[in-house]
Every structure is written in structure tokens, then in C-alpha cells.
CSV table of C-alpha atoms in Angstrom, one decimal:
chain,number,residue,atom,x,y,z
Y,15,UNK,CA,17.3,-10.5,6.6
Y,16,UNK,CA,15.1,-13.3,5.0
Y,17,UNK,CA,11.7,-12.2,3.8
Y,18,UNK,CA,9.5,-13.9,6.5
Y,19,UNK,CA,11.7,-12.3,9.1
Y,20,UNK,CA,11.7,-9.0,7.6
Y,21,UNK,CA,7.8,-8.9,7.1
Y,22,UNK,CA,7.4,-9.9,10.8
Y,23,UNK,CA,9.7,-7.2,11.6
Y,24,UNK,CA,7.7,-4.7,9.7
Y,25,UNK,CA,4.3,-6.0,10.9
Y,26,UNK,CA,5.6,-5.4,14.5
Y,27,UNK,CA,6.9,-2.1,13.9
Y,28,UNK,CA,3.8,-0.7,12.2
Y,29,UNK,CA,1.5,-2.5,14.8
Y,30,UNK,CA,1.4,0.9,16.7
Y,31,UNK,CA,0.1,2.9,13.4
Y,32,UNK,CA,-3.3,3.1,15.1
Y,33,UNK,CA,-5.1,5.1,12.4
Y,34,UNK,CA,-4.1,2.7,9.4
Y,35,UNK,CA,-4.3,-0.6,11.3
Y,36,UNK,CA,-7.0,-0.1,14.0
Y,37,UNK,CA,-9.1,2.6,12.9
Y,38,UNK,CA,-9.0,1.8,9.2
Y,39,UNK,CA,-8.6,-2.1,9.5
Y,40,UNK,CA,-5.8,-2.0,6.9
Y,41,UNK,CA,-3.5,-5.2,6.8
Y,42,UNK,CA,0.2,-5.6,5.9
Y,43,UNK,CA,0.0,-8.7,3.3
Y,44,UNK,CA,3.7,-8.4,2.3
Y,45,UNK,CA,6.8,-6.1,2.6
Y,46,UNK,CA,10.3,-5.9,1.5
Y,47,UNK,CA,12.8,-3.0,1.1
Y,48,UNK,CA,11.3,-0.9,-1.7
Y,49,UNK,CA,7.9,-2.4,-2.1
Y,50,UNK,CA,4.8,-3.5,0.1
Y,51,UNK,CA,1.4,-4.9,-0.3
Y,52,UNK,CA,-1.5,-3.7,2.2
Y,53,UNK,CA,-5.3,-4.8,2.0
Y,54,UNK,CA,-8.6,-3.7,3.7
Y,55,UNK,CA,-12.0,-5.3,3.7
Y,56,UNK,CA,-14.3,-2.6,2.9
Y,57,UNK,CA,-17.5,-2.3,5.5
Y,58,UNK,CA,-19.6,0.6,6.4
Y,59,UNK,CA,-17.0,2.6,8.4
Y,60,UNK,CA,-15.4,3.2,5.1
Y,61,UNK,CA,-18.5,4.4,3.0
Y,62,UNK,CA,-19.4,8.1,2.4
Y,63,UNK,CA,-23.0,9.5,2.7
Y,64,UNK,CA,-23.8,8.3,-0.7
Y,65,UNK,CA,-22.6,4.8,0.1
Y,66,UNK,CA,-19.5,4.8,-2.0
Y,67,UNK,CA,-16.0,4.3,-0.6
Y,68,UNK,CA,-14.5,7.4,1.1
Y,69,UNK,CA,-11.6,8.6,-0.8
Y,70,UNK,CA,-9.7,9.0,2.4
Y,71,UNK,CA,-9.4,5.4,2.6
Y,72,UNK,CA,-7.6,5.1,-0.7
Y,73,UNK,CA,-5.2,8.0,0.6
Y,74,UNK,CA,-4.6,6.2,3.8
Y,75,UNK,CA,-3.9,2.9,2.0
Y,76,UNK,CA,-1.4,4.6,-0.3
Y,77,UNK,CA,0.3,6.7,2.3
Y,78,UNK,CA,0.7,3.6,4.6
Y,79,UNK,CA,2.0,1.4,1.8
Y,80,UNK,CA,4.4,4.0,0.9
Y,81,UNK,CA,5.6,4.5,4.4
Y,82,UNK,CA,6.2,0.6,4.5
Y,83,UNK,CA,8.1,0.4,1.4
Y,84,UNK,CA,10.3,3.3,2.3
Y,85,UNK,CA,10.9,2.1,5.9
Y,86,UNK,CA,14.5,1.5,7.3
Y,87,UNK,CA,14.6,0.8,11.0
Y,88,UNK,CA,17.4,3.3,11.4
Y,89,UNK,CA,15.4,6.1,9.9
Y,90,UNK,CA,12.2,8.3,10.2
Y,91,UNK,CA,10.2,8.8,7.1
Y,92,UNK,CA,7.5,11.4,6.2
Y,93,UNK,CA,5.2,12.2,3.3
Y,94,UNK,CA,6.3,15.2,1.6
Y,95,UNK,CA,4.1,15.2,-1.5
Y,96,UNK,CA,1.1,12.7,-2.7
Y,97,UNK,CA,-1.4,12.7,-5.4
Y,98,UNK,CA,-4.2,10.2,-6.0
Y,99,UNK,CA,-6.1,9.4,-9.2
Y,100,UNK,CA,-9.5,7.6,-8.8
Y,101,UNK,CA,-10.0,5.5,-11.9
Y,102,UNK,CA,-13.1,3.6,-11.2
Y,103,UNK,CA,-15.7,2.4,-8.6
Y,104,UNK,CA,-14.6,-0.7,-6.6
Y,105,UNK,CA,-16.5,-4.0,-7.1
Y,106,UNK,CA,-16.5,-6.4,-4.1
Y,107,UNK,CA,-15.4,-5.6,-0.6
Y,108,UNK,CA,-11.6,-5.9,-0.6
Y,109,UNK,CA,-9.1,-3.2,-1.7
Y,110,UNK,CA,-5.4,-4.1,-2.3
Y,111,UNK,CA,-2.7,-1.7,-2.6
Y,112,UNK,CA,0.5,-2.4,-4.1
Y,113,UNK,CA,3.3,0.0,-3.7
Y,114,UNK,CA,6.6,0.0,-5.5
Y,115,UNK,CA,9.7,2.3,-5.4
Y,116,UNK,CA,10.4,4.3,-8.6
Y,117,UNK,CA,13.6,5.6,-6.7
Y,118,UNK,CA,14.9,5.5,-3.2
Y,119,UNK,CA,17.7,7.9,-2.6
Y,120,UNK,CA,19.8,9.2,0.3
Y,121,UNK,CA,17.2,11.5,1.5
Y,122,UNK,CA,14.2,11.1,-0.7
Y,123,UNK,CA,12.0,8.2,-2.1
Y,124,UNK,CA,9.5,8.1,-4.9
Y,125,UNK,CA,6.6,5.6,-4.9
Y,126,UNK,CA,3.8,4.3,-7.1
Y,127,UNK,CA,0.7,2.9,-5.6
Y,128,UNK,CA,-2.0,0.9,-7.5
Y,129,UNK,CA,-5.1,0.0,-5.7
Y,130,UNK,CA,-7.2,-2.7,-7.1
Y,131,UNK,CA,-10.5,-4.2,-6.1
Y,132,UNK,CA,-11.6,-7.5,-5.4
Y,133,UNK,CA,-11.7,-8.4,-9.3
Y,134,UNK,CA,-8.2,-7.2,-9.9
Y,135,UNK,CA,-9.6,-4.0,-11.4
Y,136,UNK,CA,-7.5,-0.8,-11.0
Y,137,UNK,CA,-9.6,1.6,-9.0
Y,138,UNK,CA,-6.9,4.3,-8.0
Y,139,UNK,CA,-3.4,5.1,-8.6
Y,140,UNK,CA,-1.3,7.3,-6.4
Y,141,UNK,CA,2.3,8.7,-6.4
Y,142,UNK,CA,3.9,9.5,-3.1
Y,143,UNK,CA,7.4,11.3,-2.4
Y,144,UNK,CA,8.9,10.5,1.1
Y,145,UNK,CA,11.8,12.3,2.8
Y,146,UNK,CA,13.8,10.0,5.3
Y,147,UNK,CA,16.3,11.0,7.7
Y,148,UNK,CA,18.4,9.2,10.4
Y,149,UNK,CA,16.8,8.6,13.7
Y,150,UNK,CA,18.1,11.3,16.2
Y,151,UNK,CA,20.9,10.0,18.5
Y,152,UNK,CA,19.6,9.1,22.1
């Protein structure tokens, strides 16, 4: 499948991911098998009590980006393990998460996610492990 068609198929499939897309406002910027880019414009709903970006936004971005990178229309995937390191306070109001596969095997996928701010500075790094299984037969 050509890149633009694949990207639109992924966007259509993940449109039902209401927490990431609707509640959090995350957008799918790019996708291909084994990699993805998602972004969000940070606003007041993303702030913690001290006015900083809530750590849960970074985790949601990383989880969503890894699910997209691991996606296969014939499988279901789920996060098995995740870790996040926060490296700096973001500048500006845009966060961009770039996910790439370290390895996608028959049943497990391993992904690295870098989250950068509007200036391109690394503000968080995540490592995710996902399990994927064939969809059950109907």
C-alpha cells in the first residue's frame, strides 16, 4: 500500500481512539509500518496544578505512537511494558512524538519514542513493548 493510502487507513482506524484523539487532542502526523509521528498542541487541559505539562500527556502520546507503529489490520496489539524518562521542561505549545521500531517480531514489538517540544528539544524518551496477536475469527 502506498504511503498516503496507508496513512489515511491508519487515521481512519484510530479515529475511534477517543482518549488519545478527542480527549487529549493528539493528531496523527505520519505513519508507516514500524514508525509513527503524533503531535499535540498543549493547552490548559494538559496542565498540572503547578502549570506544567502533566506527565500523563507524554505517556498517552508514547502509548498511542507505539500502537500506531505496531498496528496491523489483521492483529490486535496491547502494551505489555512501558517506561518514560522526562529530560527537560518543554518550550512552546507543541509536542511531537516520534516512534520507531527497535524490533517487531512474530508476537512482540519493541519501540523507542522521542518527544520533542516546539524548538525540537528532547523533553521525554519512552521505551515500549507491545504484544500483538491475530484477530479472533468471527
